Amino acid sequence: MMNITGLHLKNPTILAAGIMGTTGASLIRMAREGAGAVVTKSIGPQPKDGHSNPSMVKLECGYLNAMGLPNPSYEAFLPELEKAKDKAGVPVIASIFGGDPEEFRMVAEGLISGKPDAFELNVSCPHAMGYGASVGTDPSMVKAVTSAVCEIADAPVWVKLTPNVTDIVTIGKAAQAGGADAVVAINTVRGMAIDIHSGYPVLGNRFGGLSGEAVRPVAVKCVYDLNANLDIPIIGVGGISTWQHAVEMIMAGASAVQIGSGVFEGLNVFSDITAGINWFLKEHGYTKIEDITGIAHERF
Amino acid sequence: MLPMNANIVRIVDETPSTRTFFFDHSFEDAMIGQFVMVWIRGVDEIPMTLSYKNAVTVQKVGDATSRLFEIQEGGSVGLRGPFGRGFTLPEEGESALLIAGGVGAAPLAPLAEKALSVCSQVTTILGARNVNELLFMDRFLQCGQVYITTDDGSAHRCGFVTDVLDELDVSGYDRIYTCGPEMMMKRVFGILERERALERTEFSLHRYFKCGIGICGACCMDDAGVRVCKDGPVFNGKELVGSEFGEYSRGPSGQKKSF
Ligand SMILES: Cc1cc2nc3c(=O)[nH]c(=O)nc-3n(C[C@H](O)[C@H](O)[C@H](O)COP(=O)(O)OP(=O)(O)OC[C@H]3O[C@@H](n4cnc5c(N)ncnc54)[C@H](O)[C@@H]3O)c2cc1C
Ligand SMILES: Cc1cc2nc3c(=O)[nH]c(=O)nc-3n(C[C@H](O)[C@H](O)[C@H](O)COP(=O)(O)O)c2cc1C
Ligand code: FES
């Protein structure tokens, strides 16, 4: 068992927000597949259908998506959260979003009775107007949103950061100053693809966020920098689909990892990565993950 | 992969509400029952089962399908796929029963043709709103016996496919396949459960798709959390026991709506 901000995880692989996270049943399934914890789809104040399709495409180097924060609203999601909490058997983290501190607080309050093990604040979605990254690129807004939720939440608060800023450390520090218990990095990197047969941008929203293989080096650098400058734990996410990727992220400074696009490779990605990490630790004479967290910082 | 460009080389009006669009690309390795995501550029991208290796057969129901109907021969769409799990093909000498309602005939017609080459017997129950909406009747007739029902009695028997199914001895069929409106399939499910034939039956389902590749979770069904786009769209009857099938589904936001 590992302890991340008071949550007990049986392994360091966490299902990332927005992946198989719209229903209680799918969250439970991912937990049974081996995820050490699961994060819900980002839930907001009102029902949203999201952007029109194509909303996700696979590229040679990763994936592009512009889902547009589709969600049924916190009211309709509450029973799904309750169900996941009841049957998942692992910590369930509620990812939430809003346009301002008031909306974040409203959504968090609306979900509190579902007893999420933590809240993850999505201040980082790169392609939903007025939400996500439009909040998350402004340090004072990040601090205000974080403290608004921390004031009312009885569970730990994680803040998910966008890499689409000049200096992610400034934003991470703002989250920490607002009372965040951990930061999660990174959300997707702004990107776009164009259909050369017609000239149309491929995504229904025209542009979106890049994930998978291509963003891993970006994520590793963000986690490395955050680890060097913050006092709270960092959860690493971006392009992880093998245990080697996970170990790299942990060495950069992550206390645990999240896996998003990697589920495309198969739902056994969580159990495979867990087994690989355990093998690696043993093989190299380490006893626990903390032994390698951030060791890249000590190697010159 | 990014959507590939597919030129529409031929368009066939099948019924007043359905049209087949033939592409200049053939999905030779596609399993029968798999789908492609059809991108009508500037409008939407929607799932469609392959009704031939190189075609989809589309019923006009809303915005995207209406815009697709405006595309002429020589026009083009983007295609991703084929995706998902198709039908389990019958084995040599087996007998097959196909139950098709409305545009649900689209995945079953190629299955009937495939079955004809291996099966001892291929029987189809084909239902539609009225005589003009009977889809792929000729394709099914070439493969074996066809029972026809129309909701309004404008052809053959007035009523539903389930009226015929109720009277057939399903124990004579090694494999049963069905596709159509969910309420129709739910009644088929009820009859086959009673006849203890669910294990031999495959259902092709419909849920709202976003990514189409098993990542986003939009198409997940309760209670097992199965993804219709990846674990389906074809499911064995046993897999649907105790599920949301026939009860409710979720729309694009994830909000539930009852059937
Ligand atoms: C695996 C699969 C195979 C299908 N095969 C066929 C086929 O061969 N022929 C055929 O005519 N239809 C097929 N459909 C249904 C077809 O996708 C919808 O009729 C189409 O998306 C309607 O789009 P619209 O914009 O015209 O309608 P809208 O006005 O947008 O909606 C009408 C209804 O269409 C459905 N729909 C809309 N968008 C989607 C979407 N992204 N994913 C799933 N459903 C959607 C919804 O149920 C909605 O209530 C299939 C659906 C699935 C899931
Ligand atoms: C389809 C899809 C939907 C996503 N939805 C959300 C979301 O609702 N909230 C959020 O914070 N991040 C969301 N993300 C971002 C992921 O959680 C993750 O940060 C990012 O994809 C990088 O990780 P990966 O390379 O493992 O996918 C989404 C990503 C994808 C691919
Ligand atoms: S549509 Fe995204 S998982 Fe099925």
XYZ file of C-alpha atoms and ligand atoms in Angstrom:
647
model
C 0.000 0.000 0.000
C 1.202 3.469 -0.792
C -0.087 6.668 0.703
C -0.757 9.588 -1.635
C -2.191 12.615 0.188
C -3.828 10.226 2.641
C -5.290 7.929 0.001
C -4.237 4.320 0.197
C -3.323 2.895 -3.192
C -2.468 -0.734 -3.771
C -0.390 0.303 -6.765
C 0.749 3.599 -8.337
C -1.298 3.350 -11.580
C -4.319 5.660 -11.614
C -6.942 5.918 -14.345
C -6.685 9.475 -15.800
C -9.661 11.838 -16.038
C -11.840 11.569 -19.112
C -10.948 7.983 -19.897
C -13.642 5.359 -19.264
C -14.907 7.608 -16.515
C -18.439 8.642 -17.480
C -20.245 5.886 -15.611
C -19.908 4.181 -12.258
C -19.837 0.840 -14.034
C -16.899 1.718 -16.283
C -14.917 3.087 -13.327
C -15.547 -0.152 -11.444
C -14.418 -2.127 -14.477
C -11.136 -0.189 -14.652
C -10.546 -0.786 -10.949
C -11.072 -4.514 -11.489
C -8.632 -4.340 -14.405
C -6.001 -3.285 -11.893
C -6.021 0.510 -11.547
C -4.793 1.545 -8.092
C -7.284 4.431 -8.098
C -9.696 5.900 -10.640
C -10.489 9.490 -11.627
C -13.925 10.319 -12.995
C -14.690 12.227 -16.169
C -14.522 15.966 -15.399
C -17.914 16.967 -14.055
C -19.324 20.477 -14.292
C -22.274 22.601 -13.210
C -24.562 21.899 -16.195
C -25.077 19.009 -18.617
C -22.856 19.391 -21.692
C -22.957 17.340 -24.887
C -19.380 18.265 -25.772
C -18.001 19.150 -29.181
C -19.228 17.499 -32.352
C -17.336 14.527 -33.775
C -14.659 13.736 -34.777
C -13.779 14.261 -31.135
C -10.806 11.936 -30.979
C -8.405 10.548 -33.546
C -5.305 8.427 -33.323
C -2.130 9.811 -34.864
C 1.152 8.072 -35.544
C 2.689 9.843 -32.553
C -0.255 9.832 -30.144
C -3.848 11.022 -30.024
C -5.705 14.260 -30.568
C -8.967 14.933 -28.786
C -11.488 17.688 -28.317
C -14.258 16.073 -26.339
C -15.388 19.456 -24.997
C -15.991 18.366 -21.389
C -19.163 16.365 -22.061
C -20.783 15.501 -18.738
C -24.261 14.960 -17.360
C -23.872 17.663 -14.608
C -22.974 16.951 -10.999
C -26.574 16.218 -10.106
C -26.907 13.423 -12.663
C -23.387 12.158 -11.968
C -23.842 11.763 -8.218
C -25.421 8.276 -8.472
C -22.564 7.163 -10.738
C -20.034 8.377 -8.175
C -21.913 6.622 -5.380
C -21.953 3.409 -7.347
C -18.220 3.619 -8.095
C -17.489 4.327 -4.425
C -19.609 1.397 -3.393
C -18.073 -1.211 -5.681
C -14.718 -0.083 -7.105
C -12.733 -1.139 -4.040
C -10.079 1.515 -4.803
C -10.019 5.280 -4.157
C -12.342 7.220 -6.469
C -11.274 10.768 -7.292
C -13.885 13.205 -8.573
C -12.578 15.418 -11.357
C -14.492 18.696 -11.494
C -14.469 21.874 -13.547
C -16.137 25.260 -13.583
C -15.685 28.740 -14.989
C -14.873 30.468 -11.693
C -14.269 29.682 -8.001
C -18.009 29.797 -7.286
C -18.818 27.144 -9.898
C -15.977 24.902 -8.738
C -17.293 25.145 -5.200
C -20.850 24.426 -6.289
C -19.842 21.268 -8.164
C -17.641 20.062 -5.295
C -20.419 20.669 -2.786
C -22.853 18.825 -5.026
C -20.611 15.757 -5.089
C -19.520 15.704 -1.439
C -22.341 13.399 -0.414
C -20.936 10.836 -2.871
C -17.831 10.762 -0.626
C -15.111 11.010 -3.276
C -11.707 10.085 -1.843
C -10.260 13.256 -3.371
C -11.170 16.054 -5.737
C -9.121 16.727 -8.845
C -9.634 20.245 -10.180
C -9.479 20.388 -13.940
C -8.032 23.827 -14.585
C -6.330 22.564 -17.680
C -8.585 21.386 -20.516
C -7.135 23.120 -23.587
C -10.238 23.282 -25.750
C -13.339 24.244 -23.790
C -14.088 27.975 -23.943
C -14.217 29.639 -20.555
C -13.288 26.473 -18.695
C -10.210 24.448 -18.000
C -7.062 26.072 -19.285
C -8.622 29.505 -19.483
C -8.725 29.233 -15.700
C -5.488 27.289 -15.421
C -3.200 29.707 -17.213
C -3.886 32.443 -14.648
C -2.044 31.866 -11.337
C -4.368 34.060 -9.271
C -7.395 32.229 -10.657
C -5.800 28.848 -9.916
C -5.138 29.900 -6.349
C -8.661 31.254 -5.910
C -10.295 28.118 -7.349
C -8.114 25.841 -5.247
C -8.826 27.626 -1.995
C -12.538 27.834 -2.796
C -12.709 24.043 -3.024
C -10.299 23.419 -0.148
C -12.520 25.521 2.152
C -15.490 23.226 1.757
C -13.955 19.847 0.853
C -13.295 17.315 3.573
C -11.220 15.266 1.115
C -7.765 16.027 -0.320
C -7.680 18.381 -3.297
C -5.465 17.689 -6.317
C -5.022 20.303 -9.028
C -4.475 19.195 -12.614
C -2.158 21.485 -14.526
C -1.932 22.466 -18.158
C 1.425 22.396 -19.959
C 0.191 25.156 -22.271
C 1.834 27.901 -20.220
C 5.220 29.583 -20.240
C 6.097 28.312 -16.782
C 4.147 25.478 -15.212
C 5.968 25.952 -11.902
C 4.273 29.324 -11.349
C 0.887 27.665 -11.742
C 1.910 24.747 -9.541
C 2.998 27.162 -6.823
C -0.322 28.979 -7.083
C -2.156 25.697 -6.541
C 0.070 24.909 -3.574
C -0.531 28.364 -2.123
C -4.272 27.814 -2.525
C -4.018 24.720 -0.354
C -3.693 21.912 -2.900
C -2.625 18.562 -1.460
C -1.054 17.465 -4.759
C -0.713 18.534 -8.357
C -1.332 16.367 -11.386
C 0.680 17.067 -14.546
C -0.007 17.185 -17.387
C -3.243 17.663 -19.267
C -3.079 17.565 -23.066
C -0.857 19.797 -25.172
C -2.706 22.065 -27.625
C -2.660 20.563 -31.081
C -4.395 20.296 -34.407
C -4.568 18.093 -37.479
C -5.784 19.018 -40.953
C -7.272 16.687 -43.533
C -5.176 17.349 -46.625
C -7.825 15.949 -48.968
C -10.252 18.696 -48.091
C -8.398 21.282 -46.038
C -10.810 20.772 -43.116
C -9.394 20.613 -39.595
C -10.082 17.030 -38.520
C -11.530 17.650 -35.066
C -15.088 18.915 -34.822
C -13.741 21.685 -32.573
C -11.008 22.368 -35.172
C -8.230 22.085 -32.563
C -7.785 20.044 -29.434
C -5.275 18.422 -27.148
C -2.447 16.036 -27.889
C -1.878 13.020 -25.649
C -0.003 9.730 -25.765
C 3.547 8.950 -26.846
C 4.277 12.425 -28.264
C 3.677 14.302 -25.003
C 5.688 12.085 -22.660
C 8.920 14.117 -22.843
C 6.865 17.271 -22.214
C 5.224 15.639 -19.195
C 8.522 14.319 -17.835
C 10.042 17.810 -17.953
C 6.993 19.388 -16.282
C 7.023 16.788 -13.497
C 10.777 17.239 -13.074
C 10.432 21.015 -12.705
C 7.444 20.792 -10.381
C 9.221 18.272 -8.179
C 12.167 20.636 -7.851
C 10.002 23.553 -6.802
C 6.970 22.315 -4.865
C 6.579 20.685 -1.471
C 3.453 18.684 -2.317
C 3.365 15.374 -4.206
C 3.207 15.328 -7.997
C 1.179 12.819 -9.957
C 2.672 12.266 -13.397
C 0.532 11.782 -16.486
C 1.187 11.925 -20.199
C 2.161 9.228 -22.654
C 2.512 6.357 -20.213
C 1.671 2.953 -21.649
C 4.492 0.710 -20.358
C 6.202 0.194 -17.005
C 9.381 1.727 -18.402
C 7.442 4.938 -19.099
C 6.026 4.853 -15.571
C 9.449 4.353 -13.978
C 10.815 7.268 -16.012
C 7.984 9.524 -14.777
C 8.566 8.450 -11.171
C 12.289 9.128 -11.486
C 11.411 12.630 -12.720
C 9.561 13.165 -9.454
C 6.113 11.605 -9.643
C 4.703 9.876 -6.567
C 2.202 8.003 -8.719
C 1.194 7.989 -12.364
C -2.022 8.316 -14.304
C -2.775 6.483 -17.507
C -5.117 7.898 -20.133
C -4.642 7.148 -23.822
C -2.617 4.084 -22.850
C -5.832 2.128 -22.279
C -6.061 1.885 -26.071
C -3.334 -0.757 -25.855
C -5.585 -2.883 -23.649
C -7.259 -2.617 -20.280
C -4.528 -4.803 -18.770
C -2.208 -1.786 -19.005
C -2.629 -1.134 -15.244
C -1.755 -4.634 -14.106
C 1.089 -4.918 -16.624
C 2.644 -1.638 -15.520
C 2.261 -2.546 -11.834
C 3.936 -5.893 -12.379
C 6.734 -4.267 -14.373
C 7.409 -1.629 -11.721
C 7.504 -4.261 -8.977
C 9.908 -6.362 -10.994
C 12.099 -3.328 -11.655
C 12.238 -2.296 -7.984
C 13.185 -5.787 -6.907
C 15.709 -6.250 -9.693
C 17.497 -3.049 -8.673
C 17.361 -3.615 -4.947
C 14.766 -0.982 -4.093
C 12.046 -1.741 -1.594
C 9.444 0.872 -2.450
C 8.486 3.423 -5.078
C 9.576 6.313 -2.864
C 13.148 5.021 -3.273
C 13.159 6.076 -6.904
C 10.814 9.076 -6.815
C 12.754 12.007 -8.195
C 16.132 10.266 -8.293
C 16.893 11.995 -11.600
C 17.392 15.132 -9.519
C 20.325 13.504 -7.725
C 22.140 12.322 -10.835
C 24.649 14.693 -12.362
C -5.389 6.798 -37.783
C -6.603 10.034 -39.306
C -9.736 9.638 -41.409
C -8.892 8.332 -44.884
C -10.480 10.002 -47.867
C -13.123 7.871 -49.587
C -14.736 8.915 -52.832
C -18.352 7.971 -53.319
C -18.491 6.131 -56.629
C -22.110 4.985 -56.622
C -25.269 5.747 -54.679
C -28.240 3.383 -54.593
C -31.659 4.382 -53.266
C -32.702 1.306 -51.309
C -35.939 2.546 -49.749
C -37.521 5.978 -49.344
C -35.451 6.537 -46.178
C -32.258 4.554 -46.877
C -29.456 4.931 -49.348
C -26.287 2.926 -49.959
C -23.055 4.819 -50.544
C -20.345 2.816 -52.343
C -16.738 3.913 -51.818
C -13.660 3.621 -54.000
C -12.090 1.749 -51.076
C -12.938 -1.776 -50.017
C -12.321 -2.958 -46.431
C -11.225 -6.459 -47.432
C -10.209 -7.527 -43.929
C -13.274 -6.159 -42.156
C -15.291 -8.609 -40.086
C -18.988 -8.641 -40.829
C -20.708 -6.462 -38.213
C -17.786 -4.073 -37.781
C -18.402 -0.363 -38.269
C -16.644 2.646 -39.724
C -16.798 6.244 -38.489
C -18.110 8.278 -41.410
C -16.961 11.888 -41.349
C -19.218 14.292 -43.172
C -16.735 17.146 -43.244
C -17.795 20.290 -41.495
C -20.812 18.513 -39.968
C -20.251 15.429 -37.809
C -18.731 11.971 -37.713
C -21.126 9.049 -37.156
C -20.856 5.265 -36.878
C -22.141 3.095 -39.722
C -21.897 -0.648 -40.177
C -20.423 -1.889 -43.427
C -23.324 -3.275 -45.482
C -20.831 -4.376 -48.171
C -17.028 -4.465 -47.968
C -17.059 -1.100 -49.742
C -20.328 0.528 -48.674
C -22.556 1.774 -45.895
C -26.335 1.882 -45.992
C -27.717 4.920 -44.264
C -31.131 5.814 -42.945
C -31.870 9.517 -42.939
C -32.783 10.382 -39.358
C -31.180 13.700 -38.434
C -28.639 16.359 -39.199
C -25.573 14.351 -40.192
C -27.459 11.729 -42.186
C -29.430 14.454 -44.001
C -26.197 16.198 -44.942
C -24.766 12.879 -46.101
C -27.808 12.460 -48.359
C -26.881 15.765 -50.032
C -23.551 14.325 -51.174
C -23.654 13.149 -54.808
C -21.672 10.505 -56.676
C -18.155 11.901 -57.095
C -18.328 13.495 -53.646
C -16.294 12.247 -50.698
C -16.311 11.536 -46.973
C -13.634 10.699 -44.413
C -13.548 7.184 -42.978
C -11.937 5.688 -39.870
C -12.123 1.989 -39.188
C -13.180 -0.713 -39.422
C -13.617 -0.897 -35.652
C -15.235 -3.107 -33.047
C -16.109 -6.754 -32.735
C -18.148 -8.282 -35.536
C -20.357 -11.356 -35.658
C -19.097 -14.873 -34.938
C -19.467 -16.552 -38.298
C -21.431 -19.793 -38.524
C -19.495 -22.978 -39.104
C -19.810 -25.495 -41.904
C -23.223 -27.144 -42.010
C -24.827 -25.033 -39.280
C -28.208 -23.394 -39.686
C -28.660 -19.671 -39.142
C -31.629 -17.479 -38.272
C -31.397 -13.734 -38.915
C -33.853 -11.272 -37.400
C -33.671 -7.813 -38.975
C -35.733 -4.725 -38.225
C -35.554 -1.603 -40.396
C -32.033 -0.417 -41.129
C -30.847 -3.261 -38.872
C -30.803 -5.256 -42.096
C -27.578 -3.408 -43.047
C -25.132 -5.615 -41.081
C -27.248 -8.742 -41.511
C -27.398 -8.805 -45.326
C -23.644 -9.411 -45.747
C -23.897 -11.959 -42.929
C -26.674 -13.817 -44.794
C -24.469 -13.943 -47.898
C -21.520 -15.234 -45.935
C -23.719 -17.774 -44.154
C -25.074 -19.027 -47.473
C -21.601 -20.240 -48.425
C -21.231 -22.402 -45.300
C -24.649 -23.006 -43.773
C -27.112 -25.776 -44.435
C -29.953 -23.326 -43.989
C -30.310 -19.548 -43.777
C -33.667 -18.160 -42.641
C -34.442 -14.451 -42.275
C -37.230 -12.625 -40.511
C -37.315 -9.156 -42.037
C -39.476 -6.408 -40.601
C -40.109 -2.793 -41.542
C -42.626 -0.020 -41.012
C -44.200 -0.596 -44.412
C -43.599 -2.436 -47.678
C -41.431 0.304 -49.176
C -39.068 0.305 -46.199
C -38.147 -3.397 -46.451
C -34.362 -3.216 -46.793
C -32.263 -5.735 -48.763
C -35.167 -8.140 -49.318
C -33.512 -9.412 -52.510
C -30.216 -10.088 -50.769
C -31.960 -12.120 -48.068
C -34.179 -13.961 -50.590
C -31.102 -15.146 -52.470
C -29.825 -16.756 -49.287
C -32.876 -18.731 -48.183
C -36.343 -18.463 -46.772
C -37.570 -15.011 -45.752
C -40.503 -14.185 -43.470
C -41.713 -10.653 -43.918
C -43.655 -8.469 -41.516
C -44.721 -4.843 -41.800
C -46.027 -2.699 -38.963
C -48.912 -1.440 -41.121
C -49.662 -4.662 -42.994
C -48.756 -3.182 -46.384
C -46.856 -6.364 -47.238
C -47.284 -9.943 -46.127
C -47.951 -10.211 -42.487
C -49.110 -7.245 -40.434
C -47.186 -7.111 -37.176
C -43.678 -7.499 -35.840
C -40.725 -9.807 -36.394
C -41.358 -11.192 -32.925
C -44.775 -12.525 -34.014
C -42.971 -14.790 -36.504
C -40.198 -15.642 -34.049
C -42.817 -16.728 -31.507
C -44.099 -19.352 -33.936
C -40.768 -20.660 -35.224
C -39.060 -23.607 -33.609
C -35.795 -21.868 -32.705
C -34.288 -25.124 -31.459
C -33.705 -25.892 -35.139
C -31.152 -23.080 -35.452
C -27.517 -23.337 -34.374
C -26.963 -19.602 -34.566
C -29.259 -16.615 -34.297
C -28.349 -13.022 -35.155
C -30.361 -9.862 -34.701
C -30.132 -6.147 -35.393
C -32.851 -3.526 -35.278
C -34.459 -0.983 -32.978
C -33.585 -1.732 -29.354
C -37.198 -2.328 -28.311
C -37.519 -4.923 -31.057
C -34.311 -6.610 -29.965
C -35.469 -6.513 -26.352
C -38.575 -8.513 -27.306
C -36.397 -10.893 -29.327
C -34.204 -11.215 -26.237
C -37.249 -12.090 -24.122
C -38.375 -14.846 -26.452
C -34.907 -16.349 -26.853
C -34.316 -16.236 -23.110
C -37.533 -18.198 -22.637
C -36.399 -20.652 -25.324
C -32.969 -20.942 -23.673
C -31.345 -19.819 -26.922
C -29.534 -16.661 -25.731
C -26.175 -18.351 -25.786
C -26.569 -19.021 -29.513
C -27.673 -15.483 -30.273
C -25.737 -12.342 -31.155
C -27.160 -8.830 -30.913
C -25.738 -5.812 -32.743
C -26.208 -2.767 -30.507
C -26.317 1.006 -30.820
C -25.045 3.552 -28.301
C -23.797 7.116 -28.739
C -20.170 7.023 -29.962
C -17.565 9.697 -29.588
C -14.038 8.290 -29.960
C -15.093 4.964 -31.495
C -11.844 3.363 -30.320
C -12.551 2.367 -26.732
C -10.919 5.236 -24.830
C -13.455 7.919 -23.896
C -16.101 5.706 -22.294
C -19.086 7.483 -23.882
C -20.608 4.248 -25.170
C -20.291 2.191 -21.969
C -23.216 0.073 -20.857
C -24.261 -0.836 -17.341
C -23.652 -3.007 -15.418
C -20.418 -4.487 -16.706
C -19.098 -1.218 -18.149
C -18.615 -2.781 -21.581
C -17.760 -0.461 -24.460
C -20.162 -0.878 -27.369
C -17.573 0.576 -29.788
C -14.780 -1.783 -28.791
C -16.133 -4.777 -26.863
C -19.132 -4.694 -29.273
C -21.111 -3.584 -31.181
C -21.951 -7.290 -31.430
C -22.685 -9.014 -28.111
C -23.651 -12.530 -27.218
C -27.086 -12.712 -25.589
C -25.586 -14.008 -22.348
C -23.446 -10.860 -22.074
C -26.587 -8.726 -22.016
C -28.299 -10.479 -19.126
C -28.807 -7.979 -16.299
C -27.518 -5.083 -18.406
C -29.129 -1.757 -19.302
C -30.084 -3.233 -22.690
C -33.713 -2.433 -23.448
C -34.016 -0.236 -20.350
C -32.046 2.941 -21.024
C -29.046 4.371 -22.836
C -26.909 7.461 -22.456
C -26.784 10.475 -24.744
C -23.734 12.564 -25.674
C -23.521 14.197 -22.219
C -23.790 10.866 -20.450
C -27.330 11.595 -19.259
C -29.578 8.562 -19.189
C -32.705 8.284 -21.268
C -35.180 5.457 -20.998
C -36.469 3.593 -24.004
C -22.233 0.541 -34.318
C -23.289 1.351 -35.028
C -23.615 1.040 -36.327
C -24.589 1.774 -37.001
N -24.876 1.434 -38.274
C -25.812 2.116 -38.956
C -26.120 1.773 -40.304
O -25.545 0.851 -40.878
N -27.057 2.498 -40.934
C -27.716 3.544 -40.322
O -28.543 4.176 -40.964
N -27.452 3.889 -39.047
C -26.512 3.203 -38.351
N -26.222 3.556 -37.047
C -26.933 4.682 -36.443
C -26.325 6.002 -36.929
O -25.026 6.157 -36.418
C -27.206 7.193 -36.500
O -28.459 7.061 -37.091
C -26.577 8.507 -36.926
O -25.480 8.784 -36.110
C -27.577 9.636 -36.864
O -26.922 10.875 -37.032
P -27.747 12.195 -37.346
O -26.874 13.356 -37.106
O -28.373 12.093 -38.686
O -28.914 12.132 -36.295
P -29.128 13.015 -34.991
O -30.246 13.939 -35.252
O -27.841 13.591 -34.526
O -29.547 11.918 -33.951
C -30.531 10.937 -34.152
C -30.112 9.722 -33.370
O -28.939 9.187 -33.996
C -28.056 8.692 -33.038
N -26.705 9.274 -33.168
C -26.354 10.544 -33.479
N -25.002 10.704 -33.436
C -24.500 9.494 -33.067
C -23.199 9.015 -32.792
N -22.097 9.781 -32.860
N -23.064 7.720 -32.400
C -24.151 6.913 -32.299
N -25.403 7.325 -32.534
C -25.589 8.596 -32.907
C -28.643 8.981 -31.701
O -29.264 7.803 -31.214
C -29.676 10.013 -31.939
O -30.728 9.917 -31.044
C -25.258 2.842 -36.351
C -24.933 3.156 -35.034
C -23.956 2.421 -34.374
C -23.607 2.769 -32.963
C -10.451 11.298 -24.642
C -9.793 12.092 -23.563
C -10.595 12.779 -22.648
C -10.021 13.511 -21.618
N -10.832 14.142 -20.725
C -10.278 14.782 -19.659
C -11.091 15.365 -18.647
O -12.328 15.282 -18.694
N -10.485 16.003 -17.617
C -9.129 16.105 -17.495
O -8.653 16.651 -16.535
N -8.327 15.534 -18.439
C -8.868 14.895 -19.510
N -8.047 14.312 -20.456
C -6.589 14.401 -20.299
C -6.023 13.128 -19.680
O -6.537 12.898 -18.386
C -4.485 13.183 -19.617
O -4.087 14.266 -18.799
C -3.837 13.357 -20.977
O -4.537 12.632 -21.952
C -2.376 12.921 -21.004
O -2.247 11.569 -20.605
P -2.142 10.335 -21.626
O -1.051 10.612 -22.589
O -1.900 9.146 -20.744
O -3.465 10.249 -22.308
C -8.605 13.585 -21.511
C -7.809 12.908 -22.438
C -8.365 12.166 -23.448
C -7.477 11.449 -24.421
S -17.082 5.797 -28.091
Fe -15.348 6.227 -26.852
S -15.183 4.381 -25.738
Fe -16.734 3.906 -27.159
